[in-house]
Structures are given as C-alpha cells and as structure tokens.
C-alpha cells in the first residue's frame, strides 16, 4: 500500500518533493475543487534532496496526468506560469476538464521533463472533486490531452495554408483557360472569308461566313489550331504536375515494422498495418490500424513500435486501443524511428490499435 503524506507549505507555496519514493503519495487539499471549476491556480515550489533544497527548473517543464473517479485519463499539457524557475517556483493552472467527475482521482502525478521531452521525475499526488451545487452537467467525463489541443491548432493553420495554395493553383488554370480562349478567337478570325466557295474546288475564304446546321470537315489544318493544341497540352501538363505534388500515397499499407515491449503480432490475418500519405510540400500523415497482442501481467504497460519512417517529437501523434477500459498514449523520440506507447489493455489478449502521426519530411 502506498504511503500517504500531507503536502507541506513553504511561504504560501505547496512543496513538491522530486526525491520522495515511488510508493509515496502527497495529499494536496489545495488541488481539491468543485465540479465545474475551471482554471484553478495552485502555487508550487519544486524541491529535491533530504534538505528540500529548491530544484533548478530552468530548461525543464511540468505537467499533470491523472485518471479521474470515472476512469477517464487527463493530461494537462504545460499549463503553468514560471515565477522563478531557477529556484523551482511556478503557478500551475489545472484545466477545467480535471473537475468533471465527482470523487477521488484513482491515480494522479506530476511529470517533470527535460529539454529533450524525456520524463526525469514523477511525483504522485492525491486530490478530489467535490459535487458543485450550481454545476450544469454537460455529459460524462471525457478523456483529455492538452498537448493534442495545442498540436491541432498548428494543424488547422497548415490545412488553411494548403487550401490557399490550392486556390492559387486554380487561379493559374483560369489564366491558361483565358489563353486558350484567345487562341480560339484567333482561329475563328483566320477562317473567315468573303468569297462564295465552290463544291470540289479550292476556296479561299476572306469574308464573313455563317454556317447553319451540322458542319462536317474531314481534314482540318490550321496554324492557329496547332498553336491552340500546344498551349492546351502545356496547360494540362502544368496542372497535372502541380496536382501530383499535392496529394499522393508514398507508402501503401505495409507491415514493415517491429513491435517491442509488451506488444507482439496478432497473426490472425488482421495484423496492425501502416500507410503514409504525402499531403503538401513536406507535410505527411502516417495512419496505422489493426490487431496487436498485449503480453503483460500489468495493468499499465510500456511498448514500442519501430516505424519504417523517421519521425520527431516535434511532430504530433495520437493513438487509441479499442478496449472499454483501455488507452494508448504515444511518445515520439527525437529524429528517430522509435515510437514509445504507454497503454492499458486487457492482458494476454488481442486488441485493436489505431495510430495517427502528422509529420514532416526528414
């Protein structure tokens, strides 16, 4: 059983000790909130060592991860305001989604990461959500990841830029159509004539001529038509070349990957497979879906997928395992083919796994 200790206060700041044992949980009443609270700010000071010396947090970040009373996983993102990071002082804002389900958090901890986004310390904490008398329930507690919200804002901007490029391309094709229209007008002017043609004779038409009904020409030659054909071919080739760089499949469905940790192949005919799509310029989407086997006796497992392509922790990754109590949290390494996944699934059984990575060419 974990040891439960009360949080200490130092100069009106809650003390977070990075050197407590892994089976120690710090109870922090200041984090308790009513259902519907949003933006609760808790002042902290990060310390380390037996003498609780202030920890230098420069170049580091901190976030909050928890599983609420209803079993929904919450990840805050970096929702803190630095006060004096050199001595570990910061004000942490707890997002409103942490105060949806009434009751004690099943598990909660602060994660401290270094400049490479690697977790270097975790601090177990305990807090509760109290029923709010004036809270209007809008539905069940939801899974939340603050980092995904931040990444999606950037993706929306990329999509907007892509739409603008397509509009510019279409504008260019309109210019090509205007050129073609001018060439047709020139051709019509060239075949006008002022003489009456004779059947079977060689006729030169210089005046205005009007043809009513169907006109059949077995062999039509004209420099204007040749020029029009060349211009149309150039316009089509230019448009085809542009569109070929907008959306293409770089790699169809492939199983050229390696699984590690608690994951292994299902070998049931529906094994997990990957596909890579090129969207625009250097932007790509990697999609994965299929069955995997979870081979572990623990509820919370660590695993790896070694991809056939290089990705980076500056990219965005989302994953989901299809089990009613399961989840999958992907973590990208720096400029690597390795994808780490923390997951919870039914043990020693086959589960369906989905993966989405938005990345750039490397």
XYZ file of C-alpha atoms in Angstrom:
362
model
C 0.000 0.000 0.000
C 1.265 3.500 -0.848
C 2.298 5.861 1.951
C 0.008 8.920 2.094
C 1.608 12.151 3.352
C 0.221 15.662 3.748
C 1.613 18.381 1.496
C 3.887 20.913 3.185
C 3.675 24.655 2.785
C 6.628 26.994 2.310
C 5.981 30.729 2.055
C 2.412 30.136 0.826
C 3.585 27.634 -1.830
C 2.880 23.888 -1.879
C 6.096 21.873 -1.739
C 6.575 19.197 -4.437
C 9.477 16.912 -3.491
C 11.047 15.175 -6.514
C 13.021 12.752 -4.335
C 10.168 11.032 -2.486
C 9.867 7.273 -3.055
C 7.732 5.905 -5.880
C 5.197 4.447 -3.409
C 4.611 7.773 -1.643
C 1.529 9.861 -2.453
C 1.288 13.530 -1.433
C -2.215 14.678 -0.465
C -2.770 18.248 -1.704
C -6.058 19.799 -0.470
C -5.287 22.972 -2.475
C -5.921 20.945 -5.645
C -9.409 19.886 -4.488
C -12.141 21.607 -6.465
C -15.855 21.636 -7.070
C -17.339 20.013 -10.143
C -17.235 22.608 -12.920
C -14.222 24.539 -11.592
C -12.048 25.909 -14.388
C -8.583 27.416 -14.204
C -7.792 26.648 -10.531
C -4.286 28.062 -9.865
C -2.063 26.326 -7.289
C 1.336 27.867 -6.354
C 4.164 25.306 -6.099
C 7.836 25.195 -5.226
C 9.808 22.189 -6.545
C 12.457 20.818 -4.164
C 14.903 17.896 -4.017
C 17.189 16.114 -1.571
C 16.894 15.378 2.160
C 17.154 19.099 2.999
C 14.452 20.052 0.468
C 16.735 22.356 -1.489
C 14.989 24.314 -4.302
C 15.297 22.490 -7.634
C 16.511 24.412 -10.694
C 13.674 24.032 -13.216
C 15.278 26.091 -15.978
C 15.075 24.201 -19.268
C 12.510 21.819 -17.794
C 8.721 21.549 -17.961
C 5.989 20.074 -15.766
C 2.518 18.700 -16.465
C -0.236 16.822 -14.617
C -1.518 13.348 -15.581
C -4.437 11.678 -13.848
C -7.213 9.065 -14.022
C -10.398 10.530 -12.518
C -13.085 8.787 -10.462
C -14.828 7.608 -13.668
C -11.584 6.171 -15.126
C -11.039 8.916 -17.725
C -7.396 9.845 -18.406
C -6.496 13.558 -18.311
C -3.219 15.149 -19.494
C -2.952 18.862 -18.721
C -0.190 19.998 -21.058
C 2.242 22.696 -19.894
C -0.394 24.845 -18.169
C 1.890 26.654 -15.755
C 3.304 30.154 -15.308
C 7.012 30.375 -14.394
C 7.639 32.565 -11.359
C 11.311 31.855 -10.653
C 12.302 28.617 -12.367
C 15.875 28.825 -11.060
C 14.526 28.079 -7.558
C 11.610 25.887 -8.690
C 8.793 28.423 -8.208
C 5.783 28.252 -10.563
C 1.992 28.718 -10.572
C 0.177 25.688 -12.058
C -3.264 26.145 -13.666
C -5.409 22.985 -13.551
C -7.695 22.780 -16.646
C -11.435 22.586 -16.079
C -11.667 19.075 -17.600
C -9.964 17.752 -14.440
C -13.088 18.750 -12.468
C -15.785 16.779 -14.349
C -16.292 13.552 -12.392
C -17.125 13.782 -8.678
C -14.886 11.756 -6.346
C -11.242 10.974 -5.645
C -8.769 10.629 -8.503
C -7.807 6.973 -8.934
C -4.258 7.998 -9.815
C -2.552 11.354 -10.378
C 1.011 12.521 -10.697
C 3.109 15.472 -11.852
C 5.701 14.742 -14.577
C 8.909 16.762 -14.895
C 10.582 16.605 -18.324
C 13.977 17.792 -19.516
C 14.684 19.851 -22.639
C 14.533 16.653 -24.745
C 10.962 15.986 -23.552
C 12.133 12.979 -21.534
C 10.474 12.309 -18.152
C 13.097 12.693 -15.395
C 10.851 12.677 -12.314
C 7.273 11.886 -11.262
C 5.509 12.959 -8.052
C 2.353 11.062 -7.019
C -0.425 13.310 -5.684
C -3.960 12.857 -4.377
C -6.901 15.234 -4.741
C -10.683 15.109 -5.067
C -13.571 16.659 -6.987
C -16.481 17.815 -4.858
C -20.046 17.989 -6.162
C -20.945 21.541 -7.178
C -24.434 22.755 -6.308
C -24.649 25.137 -9.288
C -22.802 22.912 -11.809
C -24.722 22.124 -15.006
C -23.777 18.614 -16.173
C -22.997 18.583 -19.915
C -22.242 14.834 -20.193
C -19.855 12.177 -18.944
C -16.256 12.949 -18.027
C -14.118 12.946 -21.181
C -10.572 11.785 -21.959
C -8.406 14.896 -22.402
C -4.875 15.621 -23.652
C -3.792 19.266 -23.575
C -0.845 18.605 -25.881
C -3.220 17.340 -28.593
C -5.266 20.543 -28.327
C -2.113 22.632 -28.854
C -0.972 20.466 -31.790
C -4.379 20.633 -33.503
C -4.193 24.452 -33.554
C -0.992 24.185 -35.587
C -2.522 21.549 -37.873
C -5.525 23.786 -38.572
C -3.124 26.506 -39.711
C -1.303 24.040 -42.000
C -4.611 22.983 -43.559
C -5.587 26.637 -44.090
C -2.255 27.279 -45.845
C -2.825 24.222 -48.045
C -6.298 25.438 -49.064
C -4.829 28.817 -50.021
C -2.213 27.096 -52.211
C -4.896 25.080 -53.998
C -6.852 28.284 -54.622
C -3.731 29.850 -56.133
C -3.259 26.814 -58.388
C -6.853 27.035 -59.606
C -6.309 30.716 -60.297
C -3.350 29.726 -62.524
C -5.509 27.301 -64.514
C -8.021 30.089 -65.091
C -5.191 32.072 -66.714
C -4.435 29.112 -69.003
C -8.118 28.938 -69.974
C -8.061 32.644 -70.883
C -5.073 31.997 -73.186
C -6.905 29.103 -74.834
C -9.985 31.269 -75.341
C -7.856 33.945 -77.070
C -6.358 31.286 -79.371
C -9.830 30.039 -80.366
C -10.896 33.569 -81.208
C -7.797 33.979 -83.375
C -8.592 30.698 -85.194
C -12.168 31.804 -85.953
C -10.919 35.086 -87.340
C -8.419 33.244 -89.594
C -11.036 31.037 -91.356
C -13.432 33.851 -92.213
C -13.851 34.577 -95.939
C -15.501 36.997 -98.343
C -15.878 34.638 -101.391
C -18.578 32.066 -102.256
C -16.986 28.591 -102.051
C -17.474 26.073 -104.929
C -18.059 22.374 -104.396
C -14.915 20.364 -105.151
C -12.826 23.481 -105.734
C -10.015 25.120 -103.860
C -11.521 28.011 -101.983
C -10.003 30.847 -100.011
C -12.470 32.424 -97.593
C -11.697 36.028 -96.651
C -15.088 37.394 -95.683
C -17.696 36.721 -93.044
C -19.381 33.290 -93.318
C -22.289 31.825 -91.375
C -22.977 28.060 -91.215
C -26.409 26.860 -90.032
C -26.913 23.203 -89.192
C -24.295 20.463 -88.953
C -20.861 21.106 -90.471
C -18.593 18.124 -91.190
C -14.879 18.649 -92.009
C -12.846 15.545 -92.951
C -9.412 17.145 -92.719
C -8.863 20.462 -90.933
C -5.436 22.129 -90.895
C -4.593 25.456 -89.323
C -1.530 27.034 -87.637
C -3.963 28.517 -85.119
C -5.285 25.051 -84.233
C -1.734 23.722 -83.871
C -0.884 26.638 -81.587
C -4.070 26.054 -79.575
C -3.252 22.332 -79.212
C 0.252 23.099 -77.979
C -0.975 25.653 -75.459
C -3.664 23.295 -74.144
C -1.128 20.467 -73.761
C 1.208 22.773 -71.845
C -1.636 23.888 -69.545
C -2.725 20.273 -68.856
C 0.859 19.130 -68.201
C 1.453 22.059 -65.837
C -1.750 21.369 -63.901
C -1.011 17.629 -63.705
C 2.491 18.301 -62.387
C 1.146 20.624 -59.695
C -1.612 18.271 -58.580
C 0.816 15.324 -58.397
C 2.667 17.120 -55.576
C -0.466 17.964 -53.580
C -1.723 14.504 -52.545
C -0.047 11.156 -53.108
C 0.432 7.857 -51.356
C 4.127 7.482 -50.523
C 3.649 4.023 -48.998
C 0.592 1.784 -49.222
C -0.381 -0.489 -46.365
C 2.784 -2.092 -45.004
C 3.766 -4.305 -42.080
C 7.455 -3.364 -42.329
C 7.761 -2.525 -38.629
C 8.973 -4.115 -35.379
C 6.992 -4.358 -32.132
C 8.657 -4.195 -28.706
C 7.829 -4.226 -25.011
C 4.516 -5.883 -24.250
C 3.297 -5.826 -27.884
C 3.605 -8.664 -30.394
C 1.911 -9.529 -33.673
C -1.601 -10.971 -33.548
C -1.007 -13.305 -36.541
C -4.750 -13.528 -37.095
C -4.970 -12.190 -40.652
C -5.703 -8.645 -39.437
C -2.267 -7.651 -38.109
C -1.573 -3.972 -37.442
C -0.544 -2.177 -40.707
C 0.795 1.295 -41.575
C 0.308 3.709 -44.500
C 1.980 7.049 -45.278
C 0.275 9.866 -47.208
C 2.011 12.986 -48.563
C -0.385 15.943 -48.159
C 1.517 19.051 -49.305
C 5.105 20.252 -49.542
C 6.833 18.368 -46.676
C 3.688 17.528 -44.666
C 2.756 13.834 -44.233
C 0.123 11.760 -42.455
C 1.012 8.292 -41.133
C -2.011 6.073 -40.378
C -1.922 2.733 -38.573
C -4.727 0.273 -37.765
C -5.072 -3.404 -36.959
C -4.735 -6.048 -34.264
C -1.873 -6.497 -31.761
C -1.351 -8.871 -28.844
C -0.810 -7.405 -25.350
C 1.505 -9.803 -23.460
C 1.900 -8.465 -19.925
C 0.586 -9.139 -16.421
C 0.431 -5.420 -15.529
C -2.474 -3.022 -15.978
C -0.162 -0.290 -17.275
C 2.337 -1.372 -19.908
C 5.175 0.151 -21.913
C 5.688 -0.807 -25.550
C 7.411 0.325 -28.725
C 6.744 0.383 -32.465
C 9.835 0.799 -34.659
C 8.405 2.553 -37.728
C 9.741 2.298 -41.304
C 9.984 6.131 -41.353
C 11.816 8.699 -39.230
C 9.636 10.983 -37.040
C 10.408 13.551 -34.338
C 8.943 14.675 -31.026
C 8.133 17.985 -32.735
C 5.520 16.023 -34.731
C 2.078 15.087 -33.381
C 0.932 11.535 -32.564
C -2.393 10.134 -31.317
C -3.328 6.516 -30.569
C -6.289 4.521 -29.229
C -6.655 0.900 -28.158
C -10.177 -0.500 -28.551
C -10.887 -1.817 -25.068
C -13.577 -0.413 -22.767
C -11.022 0.307 -20.022
C -8.007 0.746 -22.312
C -5.979 3.675 -23.562
C -2.778 4.256 -25.543
C -0.506 7.300 -25.081
C 2.206 7.635 -27.794
C 5.516 9.459 -27.193
C 7.869 10.370 -30.042
C 11.659 10.296 -29.731
C 13.951 12.902 -31.303
C 14.538 12.274 -35.034
C 14.031 8.529 -34.659
C 12.006 5.611 -35.996
C 11.101 4.615 -32.442
C 7.572 5.307 -31.133
C 7.025 4.683 -27.413
C 3.463 3.826 -26.306
C 2.158 3.677 -22.726
C -1.010 1.621 -22.826
C -3.633 -0.153 -20.799
C -5.464 -3.098 -22.335
C -6.900 -6.469 -21.481
C -3.921 -8.647 -20.642
C -2.832 -11.619 -22.791
C -5.466 -10.895 -25.422
C -5.654 -9.415 -28.923
C -6.702 -5.747 -29.057
C -7.437 -3.361 -31.956
C -4.931 -0.449 -32.126
C -5.265 2.787 -34.132
C -2.464 5.337 -34.712
C -2.244 8.795 -36.326
C 1.017 10.751 -36.795
C 1.257 14.123 -38.541
C 4.892 14.624 -39.514
C 7.266 16.449 -41.858
C 9.815 15.058 -44.335
C 13.150 14.096 -42.839
